[in-house]
Amino acid sequence: MPTFPALVGTLAQTLSGHSAHVVDIAEPAPGFLDIEFRASPPAGGWRPGHEIQIMVTSTQARRYTAYRATRHDRLCILVALDADGPGTAWIRRLGRGEDVTLVAAKHRPLRLPPAPRLILGDGSALGTIDAYARGVPSSTVALEAAPSSVAALRERWPQYQFLPAHPEPGSAIQAWLEEAVADGRLDGIHGALLLGHAGSLQRQRRMLVGHGLLDRRAVTTKPYWATGRAGL
Ligand SMILES: Cc1cc2nc3c(=O)[nH]c(=O)nc-3n(C[C@H](O)[C@H](O)[C@H](O)COP(=O)(O)OP(=O)(O)OC[C@H]3O[C@@H](n4cnc5c(N)ncnc54)[C@H](O)[C@@H]3O)c2cc1C
């Protein structure tokens, strides 16, 4: 529900809102913020991969994902600052020590495709990817991100392949994918998790299924944003 009447927003915050305190804000790479909250947990507690919504105005919410949930009352999100909407503006204004409300329900993990798996995404999906791929060495992970952030991201997450993004979303990953399919690097994969820019995921899935590398059911997609569209 990216946009809704103000009354619905108030109701969502009342029924599923969790008071949160901003413990820390760090910049792991240019254009990325790592925000740690101390927050009252939903049923079942906070989990890596937990989806949250933030009411960024009285009528608009934006979604983010916990990449770490270190304790029962701690969660961290990784935000890519590439968008220019109210969500990113809200995140940029956020300060250490502020009290906010996070809207969340009980954690429902993503349906993961069979392993070994290929995981593709962009900066918006880095937190989710880290939540699901950390500690799974058989995954092949490739992400595209703004060229200015790539060196710092590679240093922080050396286990993932970071590609400098081209102006057209998804095209750096697409070029990498075409090369990887052609040289047989992906022959052993049994599934794929595709996250991030909506149009790019569809192209990636067409490529993986079209080349007979994977059955359509072995590909999980989850769009996080779409060109020209506010919220998802
Ligand atoms: C389930 C879910 C989980 C998510 N988790 C995360 C997360 O953990 N970290 C994170 O950074 N993002 C995450 N996102 C993506 C994030 O919610 C969107 O990027 C969001 O739309 C940004 O809000 P905004 O108000 O700044 O921009 P919007 O008002 O939504 O959009 C404004 C403009 O920016 C463009 N835009 C939106 N997002 C991006 C982007 N990422 N890159 C380039 N252009 C963009 C839109 O096409 C539009 O033209 C998640 C999305 C979903 C659906």
mmCIF file of C-alpha atoms and ligand atoms in Angstrom:
data_model
loop_
_atom_site.group_PDB
_atom_site.id
_atom_site.type_symbol
_atom_site.label_atom_id
_atom_site.label_comp_id
_atom_site.label_asym_id
_atom_site.label_seq_id
_atom_site.Cartn_x
_atom_site.Cartn_y
_atom_site.Cartn_z
ATOM 1 C CA MET A 1 0.000 0.000 0.000
ATOM 2 C CA PRO A 2 2.371 2.752 -1.146
ATOM 3 C CA THR A 3 -0.378 5.443 -1.076
ATOM 4 C CA PHE A 4 -3.537 5.414 1.061
ATOM 5 C CA PRO A 5 -5.994 7.724 2.853
ATOM 6 C CA ALA A 6 -4.511 9.288 6.012
ATOM 7 C CA LEU A 7 -7.007 7.365 8.188
ATOM 8 C CA VAL A 8 -5.709 4.038 6.857
ATOM 9 C CA GLY A 9 -2.147 5.113 7.679
ATOM 10 C CA THR A 10 -3.125 5.988 11.232
ATOM 11 C CA LEU A 11 -4.901 2.648 11.594
ATOM 12 C CA ALA A 12 -1.896 0.685 10.254
ATOM 13 C CA GLN A 13 0.425 2.475 12.680
ATOM 14 C CA THR A 14 -1.961 1.796 15.568
ATOM 15 C CA LEU A 15 -2.492 -1.894 14.764
ATOM 16 C CA SER A 16 0.947 -2.927 13.449
ATOM 17 C CA GLY A 17 3.213 -0.058 14.490
ATOM 18 C CA HIS A 18 6.341 -0.729 16.547
ATOM 19 C CA SER A 19 8.044 2.120 18.387
ATOM 20 C CA ALA A 20 11.631 2.341 17.263
ATOM 21 C CA HIS A 21 14.671 4.343 18.301
ATOM 22 C CA VAL A 22 17.434 5.137 15.815
ATOM 23 C CA VAL A 23 20.576 3.764 17.479
ATOM 24 C CA ASP A 24 23.072 4.386 14.704
ATOM 25 C CA ILE A 25 23.377 5.520 11.091
ATOM 26 C CA ALA A 26 26.485 4.628 9.092
ATOM 27 C CA GLU A 27 27.464 5.047 5.438
ATOM 28 C CA PRO A 28 29.050 1.731 4.348
ATOM 29 C CA ALA A 29 29.514 3.069 0.796
ATOM 30 C CA PRO A 30 28.669 6.309 -1.010
ATOM 31 C CA GLY A 31 24.901 6.338 -1.618
ATOM 32 C CA PHE A 32 24.078 3.705 1.017
ATOM 33 C CA LEU A 33 22.933 4.092 4.617
ATOM 34 C CA ASP A 34 23.013 1.375 7.249
ATOM 35 C CA ILE A 35 20.437 2.232 9.923
ATOM 36 C CA GLU A 36 20.200 0.407 13.226
ATOM 37 C CA PHE A 37 16.927 0.566 15.171
ATOM 38 C CA ARG A 38 16.030 -0.597 18.641
ATOM 39 C CA ALA A 39 12.367 -1.512 18.252
ATOM 40 C CA SER A 40 9.644 -3.396 20.047
ATOM 41 C CA PRO A 41 9.334 -6.687 18.123
ATOM 42 C CA PRO A 42 6.306 -8.086 16.296
ATOM 43 C CA ALA A 43 5.096 -11.615 17.118
ATOM 44 C CA GLY A 44 7.990 -14.019 16.537
ATOM 45 C CA GLY A 45 10.613 -11.271 16.880
ATOM 46 C CA TRP A 46 12.708 -9.489 14.243
ATOM 47 C CA ARG A 47 14.386 -11.746 11.698
ATOM 48 C CA PRO A 48 16.948 -11.162 8.926
ATOM 49 C CA GLY A 49 14.857 -10.578 5.787
ATOM 50 C CA HIS A 50 11.975 -9.064 7.794
ATOM 51 C CA GLU A 51 9.985 -6.578 5.699
ATOM 52 C CA ILE A 52 9.014 -3.311 7.324
ATOM 53 C CA GLN A 53 7.018 -0.316 6.163
ATOM 54 C CA ILE A 54 7.758 3.242 7.089
ATOM 55 C CA MET A 55 5.055 5.912 6.914
ATOM 56 C CA VAL A 56 7.124 8.540 5.159
ATOM 57 C CA THR A 57 4.169 10.979 4.951
ATOM 58 C CA SER A 58 0.658 10.735 6.416
ATOM 59 C CA THR A 59 -0.543 9.099 3.182
ATOM 60 C CA GLN A 60 2.516 7.235 1.837
ATOM 61 C CA ALA A 61 4.514 4.236 3.043
ATOM 62 C CA ARG A 62 7.737 2.758 1.682
ATOM 63 C CA ARG A 63 9.107 -0.746 2.230
ATOM 64 C CA TYR A 64 12.541 -1.745 3.525
ATOM 65 C CA THR A 65 14.116 -5.002 4.687
ATOM 66 C CA ALA A 66 16.044 -5.909 7.819
ATOM 67 C CA TYR A 67 19.374 -7.382 6.789
ATOM 68 C CA ARG A 68 20.429 -8.061 10.326
ATOM 69 C CA ALA A 69 18.317 -8.633 13.383
ATOM 70 C CA THR A 70 20.979 -8.942 16.007
ATOM 71 C CA ARG A 71 18.777 -9.201 19.079
ATOM 72 C CA HIS A 72 15.132 -9.505 19.896
ATOM 73 C CA ASP A 73 14.804 -5.723 19.775
ATOM 74 C CA ARG A 74 17.454 -4.764 17.181
ATOM 75 C CA LEU A 75 17.222 -4.570 13.425
ATOM 76 C CA CYS A 76 19.334 -2.937 10.738
ATOM 77 C CA ILE A 77 18.269 -1.881 7.262
ATOM 78 C CA LEU A 78 20.486 -1.006 4.312
ATOM 79 C CA VAL A 79 19.068 1.764 2.167
ATOM 80 C CA ALA A 80 20.224 2.669 -1.340
ATOM 81 C CA LEU A 81 19.697 6.393 -1.831
ATOM 82 C CA ASP A 82 19.156 6.200 -5.610
ATOM 83 C CA ALA A 83 15.434 7.072 -5.606
ATOM 84 C CA ASP A 84 14.214 10.647 -5.421
ATOM 85 C CA GLY A 85 10.852 10.183 -3.713
ATOM 86 C CA PRO A 86 9.515 10.869 -0.209
ATOM 87 C CA GLY A 87 10.944 7.607 1.186
ATOM 88 C CA THR A 88 14.515 8.497 0.345
ATOM 89 C CA ALA A 89 13.971 12.080 1.526
ATOM 90 C CA TRP A 90 12.636 10.729 4.849
ATOM 91 C CA ILE A 91 15.661 8.430 5.247
ATOM 92 C CA ARG A 92 18.109 11.247 4.433
ATOM 93 C CA ARG A 93 16.526 13.451 7.126
ATOM 94 C CA LEU A 94 16.584 10.727 9.784
ATOM 95 C CA GLY A 95 18.971 11.393 12.667
ATOM 96 C CA ARG A 96 20.598 9.251 15.318
ATOM 97 C CA GLY A 97 18.522 9.288 18.539
ATOM 98 C CA GLU A 98 15.172 9.927 16.804
ATOM 99 C CA ASP A 99 12.049 7.984 17.737
ATOM 100 C CA VAL A 100 9.966 6.663 14.842
ATOM 101 C CA THR A 101 7.326 4.019 14.121
ATOM 102 C CA LEU A 102 7.978 0.933 11.993
ATOM 103 C CA VAL A 103 5.001 -0.989 10.625
ATOM 104 C CA ALA A 104 5.596 -4.733 10.522
ATOM 105 C CA ALA A 105 3.808 -8.042 10.875
ATOM 106 C CA LYS A 106 5.169 -11.464 11.782
ATOM 107 C CA HIS A 107 8.102 -12.356 9.511
ATOM 108 C CA ARG A 108 7.186 -14.340 6.395
ATOM 109 C CA PRO A 109 10.403 -15.539 4.732
ATOM 110 C CA LEU A 110 10.799 -15.410 0.955
ATOM 111 C CA ARG A 111 10.119 -18.638 -0.931
ATOM 112 C CA LEU A 112 13.705 -19.557 -1.723
ATOM 113 C CA PRO A 113 14.406 -21.423 -4.968
ATOM 114 C CA PRO A 114 16.483 -24.631 -4.899
ATOM 115 C CA ALA A 115 20.228 -24.367 -4.172
ATOM 116 C CA PRO A 116 22.843 -23.900 -5.447
ATOM 117 C CA ARG A 117 21.223 -20.684 -6.531
ATOM 118 C CA LEU A 118 21.951 -17.566 -8.513
ATOM 119 C CA ILE A 119 20.993 -14.318 -6.764
ATOM 120 C CA LEU A 120 20.785 -11.086 -8.750
ATOM 121 C CA GLY A 121 19.797 -7.600 -7.681
ATOM 122 C CA ASP A 122 20.627 -3.943 -7.366
ATOM 123 C CA GLY A 123 21.413 -1.629 -4.462
ATOM 124 C CA SER A 124 17.819 -1.686 -3.197
ATOM 125 C CA ALA A 125 18.103 -5.458 -2.704
ATOM 126 C CA LEU A 126 21.526 -5.581 -1.039
ATOM 127 C CA GLY A 127 20.021 -5.901 2.455
ATOM 128 C CA THR A 128 17.669 -8.701 1.436
ATOM 129 C CA ILE A 129 20.403 -10.487 -0.464
ATOM 130 C CA ASP A 130 22.722 -10.310 2.502
ATOM 131 C CA ALA A 131 19.970 -11.589 4.807
ATOM 132 C CA TYR A 132 19.409 -14.669 2.632
ATOM 133 C CA ALA A 133 22.835 -15.334 1.073
ATOM 134 C CA ARG A 134 25.100 -14.751 4.079
ATOM 135 C CA GLY A 135 26.431 -18.085 5.223
ATOM 136 C CA VAL A 136 25.340 -19.897 2.025
ATOM 137 C CA PRO A 137 28.666 -20.229 0.181
ATOM 138 C CA SER A 138 27.127 -22.132 -2.748
ATOM 139 C CA SER A 139 25.172 -19.060 -3.910
ATOM 140 C CA THR A 140 26.446 -17.021 -6.845
ATOM 141 C CA VAL A 141 25.566 -13.403 -6.107
ATOM 142 C CA ALA A 142 25.855 -10.454 -8.487
ATOM 143 C CA LEU A 143 24.547 -6.938 -7.896
ATOM 144 C CA GLU A 144 24.772 -3.711 -9.810
ATOM 145 C CA ALA A 145 25.321 -0.452 -7.969
ATOM 146 C CA ALA A 146 26.348 3.126 -8.716
ATOM 147 C CA PRO A 147 29.979 3.119 -9.962
ATOM 148 C CA SER A 148 31.020 5.465 -7.126
ATOM 149 C CA SER A 149 29.925 2.903 -4.512
ATOM 150 C CA VAL A 150 31.430 -0.244 -6.021
ATOM 151 C CA ALA A 151 34.915 -0.125 -4.436
ATOM 152 C CA ALA A 152 33.556 0.324 -0.896
ATOM 153 C CA LEU A 153 30.863 -2.327 -1.405
ATOM 154 C CA ARG A 154 33.442 -4.846 -2.646
ATOM 155 C CA GLU A 155 35.561 -4.198 0.409
ATOM 156 C CA ARG A 156 32.649 -4.623 2.827
ATOM 157 C CA TRP A 157 31.049 -7.634 1.069
ATOM 158 C CA PRO A 158 33.918 -9.407 -0.756
ATOM 159 C CA GLN A 159 31.801 -12.554 -1.217
ATOM 160 C CA TYR A 160 29.422 -10.779 -3.661
ATOM 161 C CA GLN A 161 30.173 -9.529 -7.175
ATOM 162 C CA PHE A 162 29.407 -5.820 -7.531
ATOM 163 C CA LEU A 163 29.095 -4.468 -11.061
ATOM 164 C CA PRO A 164 29.210 -0.751 -11.881
ATOM 165 C CA ALA A 165 25.667 0.110 -13.029
ATOM 166 C CA HIS A 166 25.066 1.624 -16.476
ATOM 167 C CA PRO A 167 22.561 4.475 -16.902
ATOM 168 C CA GLU A 168 19.831 1.981 -17.922
ATOM 169 C CA PRO A 169 18.730 -0.063 -14.864
ATOM 170 C CA GLY A 170 19.567 -3.750 -15.134
ATOM 171 C CA SER A 171 21.839 -3.502 -18.157
ATOM 172 C CA ALA A 172 25.102 -4.176 -16.278
ATOM 173 C CA ILE A 173 23.587 -7.333 -14.751
ATOM 174 C CA GLN A 174 22.157 -8.337 -18.127
ATOM 175 C CA ALA A 175 25.592 -8.089 -19.781
ATOM 176 C CA TRP A 176 27.144 -10.119 -16.939
ATOM 177 C CA LEU A 177 24.344 -12.706 -17.208
ATOM 178 C CA GLU A 178 24.735 -13.123 -20.963
ATOM 179 C CA GLU A 179 28.458 -13.719 -20.521
ATOM 180 C CA ALA A 180 27.948 -16.113 -17.596
ATOM 181 C CA VAL A 181 25.348 -18.150 -19.505
ATOM 182 C CA ALA A 182 27.557 -18.284 -22.598
ATOM 183 C CA ASP A 183 30.692 -19.466 -20.778
ATOM 184 C CA GLY A 184 28.857 -22.138 -18.745
ATOM 185 C CA ARG A 185 29.549 -20.532 -15.348
ATOM 186 C CA LEU A 186 25.933 -21.035 -14.301
ATOM 187 C CA ASP A 187 25.501 -24.621 -15.479
ATOM 188 C CA GLY A 188 25.375 -26.010 -11.916
ATOM 189 C CA ILE A 189 22.637 -23.738 -10.552
ATOM 190 C CA HIS A 190 19.277 -25.203 -9.575
ATOM 191 C CA GLY A 191 17.400 -21.991 -8.847
ATOM 192 C CA ALA A 192 17.485 -18.198 -9.027
ATOM 193 C CA LEU A 193 16.350 -15.373 -6.768
ATOM 194 C CA LEU A 194 15.896 -12.122 -8.704
ATOM 195 C CA LEU A 195 15.276 -8.896 -6.784
ATOM 196 C CA GLY A 196 15.162 -5.165 -7.462
ATOM 197 C CA HIS A 197 14.118 -3.276 -10.614
ATOM 198 C CA ALA A 198 10.872 -4.777 -11.968
ATOM 199 C CA GLY A 199 11.657 -4.641 -15.699
ATOM 200 C CA SER A 200 15.138 -6.085 -15.194
ATOM 201 C CA LEU A 201 13.867 -9.119 -13.292
ATOM 202 C CA GLN A 202 11.618 -10.063 -16.178
ATOM 203 C CA ARG A 203 14.491 -9.860 -18.673
ATOM 204 C CA GLN A 204 16.706 -11.936 -16.387
ATOM 205 C CA ARG A 205 14.036 -14.599 -15.935
ATOM 206 C CA ARG A 206 13.382 -14.745 -19.694
ATOM 207 C CA MET A 207 17.087 -15.292 -20.251
ATOM 208 C CA LEU A 208 17.475 -18.043 -17.629
ATOM 209 C CA VAL A 209 14.331 -19.895 -18.675
ATOM 210 C CA GLY A 210 14.755 -19.220 -22.406
ATOM 211 C CA HIS A 211 18.239 -20.751 -22.424
ATOM 212 C CA GLY A 212 16.894 -23.868 -20.724
ATOM 213 C CA LEU A 213 19.058 -23.237 -17.666
ATOM 214 C CA LEU A 214 16.134 -23.229 -15.230
ATOM 215 C CA ASP A 215 12.494 -24.149 -15.095
ATOM 216 C CA ARG A 216 10.231 -21.124 -14.527
ATOM 217 C CA ARG A 217 9.185 -22.561 -11.134
ATOM 218 C CA ALA A 218 12.819 -22.537 -9.987
ATOM 219 C CA VAL A 219 12.978 -18.747 -10.352
ATOM 220 C CA THR A 220 11.697 -16.501 -7.552
ATOM 221 C CA THR A 221 11.262 -12.821 -8.413
ATOM 222 C CA LYS A 222 10.418 -9.912 -6.159
ATOM 223 C CA PRO A 223 10.219 -6.399 -7.637
ATOM 224 C CA TYR A 224 11.341 -3.585 -5.331
ATOM 225 C CA TRP A 225 10.834 -0.613 -7.631
ATOM 226 C CA ALA A 226 9.698 0.209 -11.151
ATOM 227 C CA THR A 227 10.787 2.957 -13.511
ATOM 228 C CA GLY A 228 8.670 6.078 -13.040
ATOM 229 C CA ARG A 229 6.467 4.506 -10.379
ATOM 230 C CA ALA A 230 6.138 5.798 -6.801
ATOM 231 C CA GLY A 231 6.418 2.999 -4.240
ATOM 232 C CA LEU A 232 5.610 -0.680 -4.787
HETATM 233 C C1 LIG B 1 9.349 -5.586 -0.187
HETATM 234 C C2 LIG B 1 10.333 -4.470 -0.483
HETATM 235 C C3 LIG B 1 11.507 -4.370 0.258
HETATM 236 C C4 LIG B 1 12.427 -3.339 -0.006
HETATM 237 N N1 LIG B 1 13.574 -3.260 0.727
HETATM 238 C C5 LIG B 1 14.466 -2.263 0.468
HETATM 239 C C6 LIG B 1 15.672 -2.142 1.244
HETATM 240 O O1 LIG B 1 15.921 -2.905 2.198
HETATM 241 N N2 LIG B 1 16.540 -1.141 0.915
HETATM 242 C C7 LIG B 1 16.286 -0.256 -0.114
HETATM 243 O O2 LIG B 1 17.115 0.632 -0.372
HETATM 244 N N3 LIG B 1 15.151 -0.338 -0.842
HETATM 245 C C8 LIG B 1 14.240 -1.311 -0.566
HETATM 246 N N4 LIG B 1 13.087 -1.388 -1.292
HETATM 247 C C9 LIG B 1 12.882 -0.419 -2.367
HETATM 248 C C10 LIG B 1 12.319 0.898 -1.860
HETATM 249 O O3 LIG B 1 11.114 0.674 -1.154
HETATM 250 C C11 LIG B 1 12.055 1.782 -3.101
HETATM 251 O O4 LIG B 1 13.266 2.132 -3.689
HETATM 252 C C12 LIG B 1 11.212 2.989 -2.782
HETATM 253 O O5 LIG B 1 10.311 3.158 -3.859
HETATM 254 C C13 LIG B 1 11.949 4.294 -2.615
HETATM 255 O O6 LIG B 1 10.992 5.251 -2.220
HETATM 256 P P1 LIG B 1 11.027 6.774 -2.646
HETATM 257 O O7 LIG B 1 9.825 7.384 -1.997
HETATM 258 O O8 LIG B 1 12.355 7.390 -2.388
HETATM 259 O O9 LIG B 1 10.826 6.756 -4.206
HETATM 260 P P2 LIG B 1 9.416 6.573 -4.995
HETATM 261 O O10 LIG B 1 8.470 7.681 -4.675
HETATM 262 O O11 LIG B 1 8.930 5.181 -4.762
HETATM 263 O O12 LIG B 1 9.909 6.716 -6.498
HETATM 264 C C14 LIG B 1 10.406 7.968 -7.001
HETATM 265 C C15 LIG B 1 11.191 7.699 -8.275
HETATM 266 O O13 LIG B 1 12.385 6.990 -7.927
HETATM 267 C C16 LIG B 1 12.488 5.800 -8.704
HETATM 268 N N5 LIG B 1 13.070 4.765 -7.823
HETATM 269 C C17 LIG B 1 12.480 4.119 -6.786
HETATM 270 N N6 LIG B 1 13.347 3.269 -6.202
HETATM 271 C C18 LIG B 1 14.504 3.374 -6.894
HETATM 272 C C19 LIG B 1 15.774 2.749 -6.778
HETATM 273 N N7 LIG B 1 16.038 1.848 -5.816
HETATM 274 N N8 LIG B 1 16.745 3.101 -7.662
HETATM 275 C C20 LIG B 1 16.512 4.028 -8.635
HETATM 276 N N9 LIG B 1 15.323 4.657 -8.799
HETATM 277 C C21 LIG B 1 14.338 4.334 -7.934
HETATM 278 C C22 LIG B 1 11.063 5.459 -9.152
HETATM 279 O O14 LIG B 1 11.077 4.787 -10.387
HETATM 280 C C23 LIG B 1 10.427 6.827 -9.278
HETATM 281 O O15 LIG B 1 10.667 7.352 -10.558
HETATM 282 C C24 LIG B 1 12.154 -2.402 -1.038
HETATM 283 C C25 LIG B 1 10.951 -2.490 -1.771
HETATM 284 C C26 LIG B 1 10.058 -3.516 -1.507
HETATM 285 C C27 LIG B 1 8.789 -3.599 -2.328
#
